[in-house]
Tab-separated table of C-alpha atoms and ligand atoms in Angstrom:
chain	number	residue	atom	x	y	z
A	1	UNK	CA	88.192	2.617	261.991
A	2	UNK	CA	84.627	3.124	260.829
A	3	UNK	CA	84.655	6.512	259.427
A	4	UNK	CA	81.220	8.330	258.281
A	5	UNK	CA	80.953	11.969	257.691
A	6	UNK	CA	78.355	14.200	255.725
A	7	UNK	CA	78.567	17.692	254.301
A	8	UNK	CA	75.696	19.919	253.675
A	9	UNK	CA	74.812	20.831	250.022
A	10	UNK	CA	74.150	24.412	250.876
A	11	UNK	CA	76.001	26.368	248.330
A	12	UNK	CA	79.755	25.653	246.246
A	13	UNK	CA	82.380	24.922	248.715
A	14	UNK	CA	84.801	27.451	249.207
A	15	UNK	CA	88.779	27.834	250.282
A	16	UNK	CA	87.444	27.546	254.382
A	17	UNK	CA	85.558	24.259	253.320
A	18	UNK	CA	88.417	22.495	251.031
A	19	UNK	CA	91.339	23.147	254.018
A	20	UNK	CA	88.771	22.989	257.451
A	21	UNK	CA	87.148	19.892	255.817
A	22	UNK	CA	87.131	18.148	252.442
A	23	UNK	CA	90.908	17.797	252.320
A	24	UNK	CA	91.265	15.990	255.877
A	25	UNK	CA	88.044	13.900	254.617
A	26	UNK	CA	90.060	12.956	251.780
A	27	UNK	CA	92.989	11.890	253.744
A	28	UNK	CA	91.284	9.506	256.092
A	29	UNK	CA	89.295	7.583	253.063
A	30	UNK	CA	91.010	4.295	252.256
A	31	UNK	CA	90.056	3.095	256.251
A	32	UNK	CA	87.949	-0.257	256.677
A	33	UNK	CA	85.107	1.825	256.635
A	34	UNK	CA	84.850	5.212	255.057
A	35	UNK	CA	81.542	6.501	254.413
A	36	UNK	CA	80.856	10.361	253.282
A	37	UNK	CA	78.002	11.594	252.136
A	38	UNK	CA	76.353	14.942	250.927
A	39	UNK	CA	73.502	15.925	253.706
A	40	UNK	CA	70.711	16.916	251.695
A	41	UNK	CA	67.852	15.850	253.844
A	42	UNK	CA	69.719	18.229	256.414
A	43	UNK	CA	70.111	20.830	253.691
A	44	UNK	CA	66.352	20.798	253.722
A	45	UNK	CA	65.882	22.565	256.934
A	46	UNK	CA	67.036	25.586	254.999
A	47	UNK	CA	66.953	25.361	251.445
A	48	UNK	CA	63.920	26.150	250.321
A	49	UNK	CA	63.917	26.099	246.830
A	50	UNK	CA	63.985	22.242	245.215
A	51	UNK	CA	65.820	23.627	241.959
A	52	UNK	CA	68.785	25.315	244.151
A	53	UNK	CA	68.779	21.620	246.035
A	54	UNK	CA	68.941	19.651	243.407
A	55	UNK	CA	72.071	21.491	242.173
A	56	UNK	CA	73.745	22.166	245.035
A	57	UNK	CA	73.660	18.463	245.338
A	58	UNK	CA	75.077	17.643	242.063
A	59	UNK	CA	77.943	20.520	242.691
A	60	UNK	CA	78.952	18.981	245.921
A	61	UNK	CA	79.320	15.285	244.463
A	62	UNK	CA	81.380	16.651	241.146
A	63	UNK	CA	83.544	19.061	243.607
A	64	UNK	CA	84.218	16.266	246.098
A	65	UNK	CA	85.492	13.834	243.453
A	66	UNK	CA	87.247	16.054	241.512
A	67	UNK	CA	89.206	16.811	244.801
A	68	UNK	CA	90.323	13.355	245.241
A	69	UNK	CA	87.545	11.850	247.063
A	70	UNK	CA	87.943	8.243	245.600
A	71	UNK	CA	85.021	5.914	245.104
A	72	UNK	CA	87.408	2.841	245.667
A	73	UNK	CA	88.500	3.898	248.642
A	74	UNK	CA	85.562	5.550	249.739
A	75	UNK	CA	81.636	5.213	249.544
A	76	UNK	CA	80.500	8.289	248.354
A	77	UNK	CA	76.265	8.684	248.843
A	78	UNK	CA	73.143	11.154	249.111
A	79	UNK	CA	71.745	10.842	252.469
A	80	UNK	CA	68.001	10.957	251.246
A	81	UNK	CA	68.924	7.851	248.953
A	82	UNK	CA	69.605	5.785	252.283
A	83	UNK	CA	65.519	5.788	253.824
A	84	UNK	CA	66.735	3.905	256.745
A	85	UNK	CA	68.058	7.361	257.712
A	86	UNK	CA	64.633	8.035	258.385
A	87	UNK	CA	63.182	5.248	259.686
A	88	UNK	CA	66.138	5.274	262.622
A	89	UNK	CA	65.743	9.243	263.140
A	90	UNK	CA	61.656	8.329	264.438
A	91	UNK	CA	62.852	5.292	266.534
A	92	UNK	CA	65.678	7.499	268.444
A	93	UNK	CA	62.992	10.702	268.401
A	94	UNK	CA	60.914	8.523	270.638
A	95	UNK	CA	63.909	8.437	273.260
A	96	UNK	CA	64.866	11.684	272.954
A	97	UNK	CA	64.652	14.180	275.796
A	98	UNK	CA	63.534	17.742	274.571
A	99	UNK	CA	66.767	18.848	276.835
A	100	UNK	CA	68.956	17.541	275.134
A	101	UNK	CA	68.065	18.992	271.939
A	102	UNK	CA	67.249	22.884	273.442
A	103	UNK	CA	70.282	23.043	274.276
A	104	UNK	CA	72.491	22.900	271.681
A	105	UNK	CA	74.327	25.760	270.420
A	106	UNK	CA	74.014	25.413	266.715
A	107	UNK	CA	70.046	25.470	267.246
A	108	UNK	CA	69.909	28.164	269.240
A	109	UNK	CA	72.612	30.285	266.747
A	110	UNK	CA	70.741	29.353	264.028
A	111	UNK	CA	67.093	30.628	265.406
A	112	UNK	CA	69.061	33.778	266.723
A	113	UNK	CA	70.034	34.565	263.194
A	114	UNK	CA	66.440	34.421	262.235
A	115	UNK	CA	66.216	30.546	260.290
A	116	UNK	CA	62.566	29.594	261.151
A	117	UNK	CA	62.725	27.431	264.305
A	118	UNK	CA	60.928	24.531	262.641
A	119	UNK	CA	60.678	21.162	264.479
A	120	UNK	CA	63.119	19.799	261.544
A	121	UNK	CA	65.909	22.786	262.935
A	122	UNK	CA	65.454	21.623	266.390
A	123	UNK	CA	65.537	17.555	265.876
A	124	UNK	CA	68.504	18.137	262.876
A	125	UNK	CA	70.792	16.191	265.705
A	126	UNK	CA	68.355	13.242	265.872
A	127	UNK	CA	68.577	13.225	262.315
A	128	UNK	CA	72.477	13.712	262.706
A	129	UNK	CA	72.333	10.667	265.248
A	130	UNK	CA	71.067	8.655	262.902
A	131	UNK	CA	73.048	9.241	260.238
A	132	UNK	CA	75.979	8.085	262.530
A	133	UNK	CA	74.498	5.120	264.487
A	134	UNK	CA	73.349	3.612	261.476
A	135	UNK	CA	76.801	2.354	260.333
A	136	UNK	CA	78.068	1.340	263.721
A	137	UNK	CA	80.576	4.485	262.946
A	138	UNK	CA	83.460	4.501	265.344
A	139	UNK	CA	85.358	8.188	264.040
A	140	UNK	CA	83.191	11.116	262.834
A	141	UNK	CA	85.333	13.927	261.673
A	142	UNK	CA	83.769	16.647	262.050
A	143	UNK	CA	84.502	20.415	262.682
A	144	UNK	CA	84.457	22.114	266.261
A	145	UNK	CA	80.767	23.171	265.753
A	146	UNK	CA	79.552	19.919	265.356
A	147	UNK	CA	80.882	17.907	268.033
A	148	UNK	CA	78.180	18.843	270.202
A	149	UNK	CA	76.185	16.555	268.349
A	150	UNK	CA	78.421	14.164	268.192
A	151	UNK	CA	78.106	14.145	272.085
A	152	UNK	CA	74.318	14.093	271.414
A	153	UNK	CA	74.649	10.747	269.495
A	154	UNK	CA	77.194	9.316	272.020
A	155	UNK	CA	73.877	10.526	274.401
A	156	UNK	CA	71.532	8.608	272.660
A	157	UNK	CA	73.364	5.735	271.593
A	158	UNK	CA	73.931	4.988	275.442
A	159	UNK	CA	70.433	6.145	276.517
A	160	UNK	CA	68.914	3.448	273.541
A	161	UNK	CA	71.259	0.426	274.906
A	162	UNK	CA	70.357	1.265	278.741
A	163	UNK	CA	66.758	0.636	277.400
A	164	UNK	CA	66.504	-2.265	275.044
A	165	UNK	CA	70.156	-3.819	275.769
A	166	UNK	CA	73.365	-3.174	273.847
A	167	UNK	CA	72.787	-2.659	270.273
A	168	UNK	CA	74.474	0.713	269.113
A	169	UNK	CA	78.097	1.634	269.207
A	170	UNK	CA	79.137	5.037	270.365
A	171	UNK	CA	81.270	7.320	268.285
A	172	UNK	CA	83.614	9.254	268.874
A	173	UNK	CA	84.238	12.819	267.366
A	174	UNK	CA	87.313	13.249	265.354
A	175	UNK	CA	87.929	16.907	265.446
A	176	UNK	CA	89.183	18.482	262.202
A	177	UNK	CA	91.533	20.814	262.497
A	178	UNK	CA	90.095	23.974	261.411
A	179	UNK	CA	92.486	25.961	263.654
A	180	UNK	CA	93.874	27.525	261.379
A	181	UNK	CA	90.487	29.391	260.358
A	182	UNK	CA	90.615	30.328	256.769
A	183	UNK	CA	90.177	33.981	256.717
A	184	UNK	CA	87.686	35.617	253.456
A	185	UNK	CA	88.135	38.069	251.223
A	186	UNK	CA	87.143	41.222	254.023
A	187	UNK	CA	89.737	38.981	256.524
A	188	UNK	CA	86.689	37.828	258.493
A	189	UNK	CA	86.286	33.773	258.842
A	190	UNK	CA	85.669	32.617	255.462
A	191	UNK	CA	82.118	31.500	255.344
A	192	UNK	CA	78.770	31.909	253.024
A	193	UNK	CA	76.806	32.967	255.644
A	194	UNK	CA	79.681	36.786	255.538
A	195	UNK	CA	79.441	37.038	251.833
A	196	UNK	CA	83.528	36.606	251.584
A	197	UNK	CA	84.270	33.476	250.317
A	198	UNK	CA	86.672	32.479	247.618
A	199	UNK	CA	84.980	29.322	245.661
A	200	UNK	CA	87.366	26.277	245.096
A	201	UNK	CA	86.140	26.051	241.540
A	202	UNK	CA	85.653	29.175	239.713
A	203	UNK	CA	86.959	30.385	236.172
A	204	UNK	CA	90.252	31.543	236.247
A	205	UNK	CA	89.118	35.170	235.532
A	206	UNK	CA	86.804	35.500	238.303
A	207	UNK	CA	89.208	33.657	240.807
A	208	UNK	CA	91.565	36.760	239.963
A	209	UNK	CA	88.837	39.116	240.387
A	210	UNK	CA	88.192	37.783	243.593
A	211	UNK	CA	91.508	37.477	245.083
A	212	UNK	CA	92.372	41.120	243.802
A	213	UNK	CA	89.180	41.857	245.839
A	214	UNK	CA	90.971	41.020	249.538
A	215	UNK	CA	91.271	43.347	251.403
A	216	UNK	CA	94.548	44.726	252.758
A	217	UNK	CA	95.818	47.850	254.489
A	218	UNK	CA	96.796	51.097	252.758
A	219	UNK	CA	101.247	50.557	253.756
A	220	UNK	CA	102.552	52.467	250.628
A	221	UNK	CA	104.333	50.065	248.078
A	222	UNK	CA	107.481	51.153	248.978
A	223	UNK	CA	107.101	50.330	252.691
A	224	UNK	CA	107.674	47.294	254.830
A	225	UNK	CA	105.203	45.321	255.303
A	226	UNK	CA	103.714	42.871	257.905
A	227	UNK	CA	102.923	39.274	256.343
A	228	UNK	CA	101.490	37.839	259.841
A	229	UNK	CA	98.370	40.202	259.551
A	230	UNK	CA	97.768	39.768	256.224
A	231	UNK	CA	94.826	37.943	254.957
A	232	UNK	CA	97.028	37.496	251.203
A	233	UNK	CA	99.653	36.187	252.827
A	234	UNK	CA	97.648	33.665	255.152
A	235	UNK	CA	95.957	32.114	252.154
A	236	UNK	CA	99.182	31.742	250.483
A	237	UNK	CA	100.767	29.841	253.201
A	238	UNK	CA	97.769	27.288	252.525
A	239	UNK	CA	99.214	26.514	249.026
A	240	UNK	CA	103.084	27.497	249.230
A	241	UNK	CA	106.062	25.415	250.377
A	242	UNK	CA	107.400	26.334	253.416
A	243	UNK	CA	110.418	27.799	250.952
A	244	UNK	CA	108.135	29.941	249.149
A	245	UNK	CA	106.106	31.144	251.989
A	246	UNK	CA	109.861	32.411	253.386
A	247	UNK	CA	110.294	33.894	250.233
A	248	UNK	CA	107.083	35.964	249.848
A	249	UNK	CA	107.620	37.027	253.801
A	250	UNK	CA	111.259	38.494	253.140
A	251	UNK	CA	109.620	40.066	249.956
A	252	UNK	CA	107.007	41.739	252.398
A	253	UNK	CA	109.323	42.692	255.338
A	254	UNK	CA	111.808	43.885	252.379
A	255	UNK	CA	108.981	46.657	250.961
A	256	UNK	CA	109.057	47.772	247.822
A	257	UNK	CA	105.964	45.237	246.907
A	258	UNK	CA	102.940	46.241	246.644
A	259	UNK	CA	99.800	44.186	247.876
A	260	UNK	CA	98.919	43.455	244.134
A	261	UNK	CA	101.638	41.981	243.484
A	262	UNK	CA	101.402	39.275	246.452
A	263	UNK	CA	97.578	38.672	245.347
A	264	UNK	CA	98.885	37.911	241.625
A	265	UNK	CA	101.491	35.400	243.708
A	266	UNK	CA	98.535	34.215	245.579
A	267	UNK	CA	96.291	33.265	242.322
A	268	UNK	CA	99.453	32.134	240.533
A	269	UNK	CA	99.927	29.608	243.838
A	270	UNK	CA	95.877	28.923	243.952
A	271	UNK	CA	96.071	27.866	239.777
A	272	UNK	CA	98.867	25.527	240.387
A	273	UNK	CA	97.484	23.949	243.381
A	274	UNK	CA	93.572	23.206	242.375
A	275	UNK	CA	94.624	23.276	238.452
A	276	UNK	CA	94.112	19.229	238.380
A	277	UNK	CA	91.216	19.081	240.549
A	278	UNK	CA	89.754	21.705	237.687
A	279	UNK	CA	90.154	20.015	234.977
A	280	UNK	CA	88.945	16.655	236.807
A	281	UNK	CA	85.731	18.984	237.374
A	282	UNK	CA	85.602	19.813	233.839
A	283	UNK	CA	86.038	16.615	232.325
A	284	UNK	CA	83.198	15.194	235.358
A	285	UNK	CA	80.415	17.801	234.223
A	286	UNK	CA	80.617	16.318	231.013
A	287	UNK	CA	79.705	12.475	232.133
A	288	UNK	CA	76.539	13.466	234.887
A	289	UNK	CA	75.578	9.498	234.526
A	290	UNK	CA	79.308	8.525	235.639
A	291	UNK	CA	78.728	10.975	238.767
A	292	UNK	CA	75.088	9.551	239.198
A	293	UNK	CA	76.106	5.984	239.135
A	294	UNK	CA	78.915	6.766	241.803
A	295	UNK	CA	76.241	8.136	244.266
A	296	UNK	CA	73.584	4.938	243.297
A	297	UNK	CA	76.441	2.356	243.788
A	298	UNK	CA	77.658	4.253	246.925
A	299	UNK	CA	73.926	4.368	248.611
A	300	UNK	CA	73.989	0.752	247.145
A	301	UNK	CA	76.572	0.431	249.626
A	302	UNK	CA	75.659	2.009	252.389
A	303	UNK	CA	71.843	0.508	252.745
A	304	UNK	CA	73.481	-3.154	253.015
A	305	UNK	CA	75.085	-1.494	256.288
A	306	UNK	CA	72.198	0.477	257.131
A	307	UNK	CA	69.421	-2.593	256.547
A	308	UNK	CA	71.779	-4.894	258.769
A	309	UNK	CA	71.397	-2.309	261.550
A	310	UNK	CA	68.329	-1.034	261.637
A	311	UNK	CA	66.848	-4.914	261.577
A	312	UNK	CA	68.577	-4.878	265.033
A	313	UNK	CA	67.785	-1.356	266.502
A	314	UNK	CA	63.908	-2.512	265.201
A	315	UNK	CA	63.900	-6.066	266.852
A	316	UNK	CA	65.798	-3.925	270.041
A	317	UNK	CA	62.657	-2.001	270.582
A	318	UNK	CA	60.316	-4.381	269.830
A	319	UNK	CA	59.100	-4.318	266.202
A	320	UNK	CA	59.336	-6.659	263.584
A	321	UNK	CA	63.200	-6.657	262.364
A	322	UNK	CA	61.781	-6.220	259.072
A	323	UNK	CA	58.572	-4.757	258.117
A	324	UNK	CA	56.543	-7.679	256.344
B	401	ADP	P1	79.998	27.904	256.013
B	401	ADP	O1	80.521	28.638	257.228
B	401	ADP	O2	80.496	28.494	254.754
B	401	ADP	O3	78.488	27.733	256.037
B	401	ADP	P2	80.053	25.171	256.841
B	401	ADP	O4	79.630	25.546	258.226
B	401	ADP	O5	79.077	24.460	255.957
B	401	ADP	O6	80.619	26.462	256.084
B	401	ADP	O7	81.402	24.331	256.963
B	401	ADP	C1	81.592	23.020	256.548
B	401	ADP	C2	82.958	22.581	257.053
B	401	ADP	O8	84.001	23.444	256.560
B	401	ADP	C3	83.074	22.611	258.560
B	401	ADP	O9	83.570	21.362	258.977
B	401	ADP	C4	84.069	23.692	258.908
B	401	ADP	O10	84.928	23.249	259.915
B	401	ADP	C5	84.831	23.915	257.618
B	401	ADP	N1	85.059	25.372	257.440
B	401	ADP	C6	84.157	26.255	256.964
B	401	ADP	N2	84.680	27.497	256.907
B	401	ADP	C7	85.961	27.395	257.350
B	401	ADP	C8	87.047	28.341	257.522
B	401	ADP	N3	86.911	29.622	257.195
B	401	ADP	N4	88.213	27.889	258.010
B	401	ADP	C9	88.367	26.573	258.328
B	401	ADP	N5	87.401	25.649	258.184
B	401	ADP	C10	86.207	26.036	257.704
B	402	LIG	N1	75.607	18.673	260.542
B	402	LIG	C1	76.826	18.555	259.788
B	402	LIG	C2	77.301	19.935	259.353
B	402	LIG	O1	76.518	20.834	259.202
B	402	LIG	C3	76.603	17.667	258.577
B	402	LIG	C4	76.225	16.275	258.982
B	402	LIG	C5	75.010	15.696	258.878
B	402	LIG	C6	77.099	15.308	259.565
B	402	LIG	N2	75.032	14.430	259.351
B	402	LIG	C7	76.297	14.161	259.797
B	402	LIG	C8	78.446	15.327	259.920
B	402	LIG	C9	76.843	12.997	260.384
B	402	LIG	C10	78.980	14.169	260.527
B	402	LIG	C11	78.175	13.028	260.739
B	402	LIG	O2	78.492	20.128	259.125
């Protein structure tokens, strides 16, 4: 399997992002291909502000390895270090019907919420395309949202070879499983966009701030309670044993606990599960260059790839295979 996925730098990943995505991106590293890399040029189409960027960038490389993404067993880049990215978005642009692109969903959600409906919003799965076609990716895991541009690639891909003769392999979408939606802190879908996530890396204080923050319903301590529809008890069955998880439930159903109590359970469970991955983080913000030279050596990496097939998507169409 050729695996390639990328994960917008658009704020610090959160509980949702670590168990919907990063955690099943770390599992399926160590494949004959397995290429991840932190979207910034797609970040671009809504952060504004190059200082915010340029960390949120840096955050997502020092959270990703400190979770276990591996740079032997993975190539680990910045998409804007790869210009081929680019160069491939323009050459697929040019066989891109405008129908294709109006009407995806993620566009159209996106302009509904009021994001300025530039032309880099409404070509971001061109730019996706590319991303994937460059590496003759066969699996792109992705979650449910995006495998509409997935199909959109797949669309492309075969539209391109129809043209100029076989020379991209489709993907195919690998969906994540993000059934299990990770609920926030008001018991909504955990997200940035609702203002209720729970970061993966915080200080231990504030992480206990935040989880004593969930809400819960107003059962009396002594009484019963209901784990199932509990938003502290579904984020503790991400962490616990099935054991433990049986053991908090009887401790609900039993009353006579109140909802503190299962949050302190909850942040004990949260400490013990990310406590290496923090300390990884902590002893990573202290060596940047280490982190930096990870990222170089990864887009090192990836252009080889990228330069082998863009010389034959170019030469395809027409052009030189290399400019002179
Ligand atoms: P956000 O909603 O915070 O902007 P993104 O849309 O950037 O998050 O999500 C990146 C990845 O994390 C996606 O693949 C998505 O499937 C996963 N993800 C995000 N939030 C959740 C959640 N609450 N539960 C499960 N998976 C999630
Ligand atoms: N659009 C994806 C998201 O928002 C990120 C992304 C960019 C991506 N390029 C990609 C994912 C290529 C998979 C493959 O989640």
């Amino acid at each position: 399997m050729k695996i390639l996925s990328g994960i917008q730098p658009t704020g610090r990943f959160h509980w949702g992002n670590y168990f919907g995505a990063i955690r099943q991106y770390i599992a399926l590293q160590g494949h004959e291909q397995s290429f991840y890399f932190i979207a910034d040029l797609h970040a671009l189409t809504t952060i504004r502000e190059p200082d915010v960027l340029r960390q949120n960038v840096k955050d997502a490389a020092l959270d990703l390895l400190a979770l276990g993404l591996d740079p032997k067993q993975a190539t680990l880049f910045r998409q804007s270090d790869v210009p081929e990215t680019t160069e491939l978005t323009w050459l697929l642009m040019t066989i891109t019907q405008m129908h294709l692109l109006e009407k995806c969903v993620a566009f159209k959600d996106k302009k509904a919420k009021g994001i300025a409906a530039d032309a880099g919003l409404f070509t971001y799965p061109v730019l996706m395309a590319a991303d994937i076609l460059l590496y003759d990716s066969t699996t792109v895991p992705v979650g449910a949202d995006q495998i509409q541009h997935v199909e959109v690639t797949r669309d492309l891909a075969q539209r391109f070879n129809t043209m100029y003769g076989e020379t991209l392999h489709l993907p195919e979408a690998y969906v994540l499983d993000d059934s299990a939606k990770v609920p926030g802190t008001d018991g909504e879908k955990m997200s940035k966009s609702y203002n209720n996530t729970i970061p993966i890396f915080e200080t231990p204080k504030k992480l206990r701030k935040i989880i004593m923050s969930i809400k819960t319903d107003s059962t009396a301590m002594e009484s019963p309670k209901n784990p199932e529809t509990c938003s502290v008890f579904e984020l503790y069955r991400l962490f616990a044993t099935p054991e433990a998880q049986k053991t908090l439930a009887e401790r609900y159903r039993a009353g006579g606990m109140g909802y503190g109590e299962a949050k302190e359970t909850l942040y004990q469970a949260a400490i013990v599960h990310l406590g290496e991955a923090f300390d990884r983080r902590t002893q990573l913000e202290t060596s940047p260059d280490v982190v930096e030279d990870i990222l170089r050596e990864g887009a090192h990496r990836a252009r080889a790839k990228a330069q082998e097939v863009l010389e034959r998507v170019r030469s395809a169409c027409g052009l030189l295979s290399k400019p002179v």
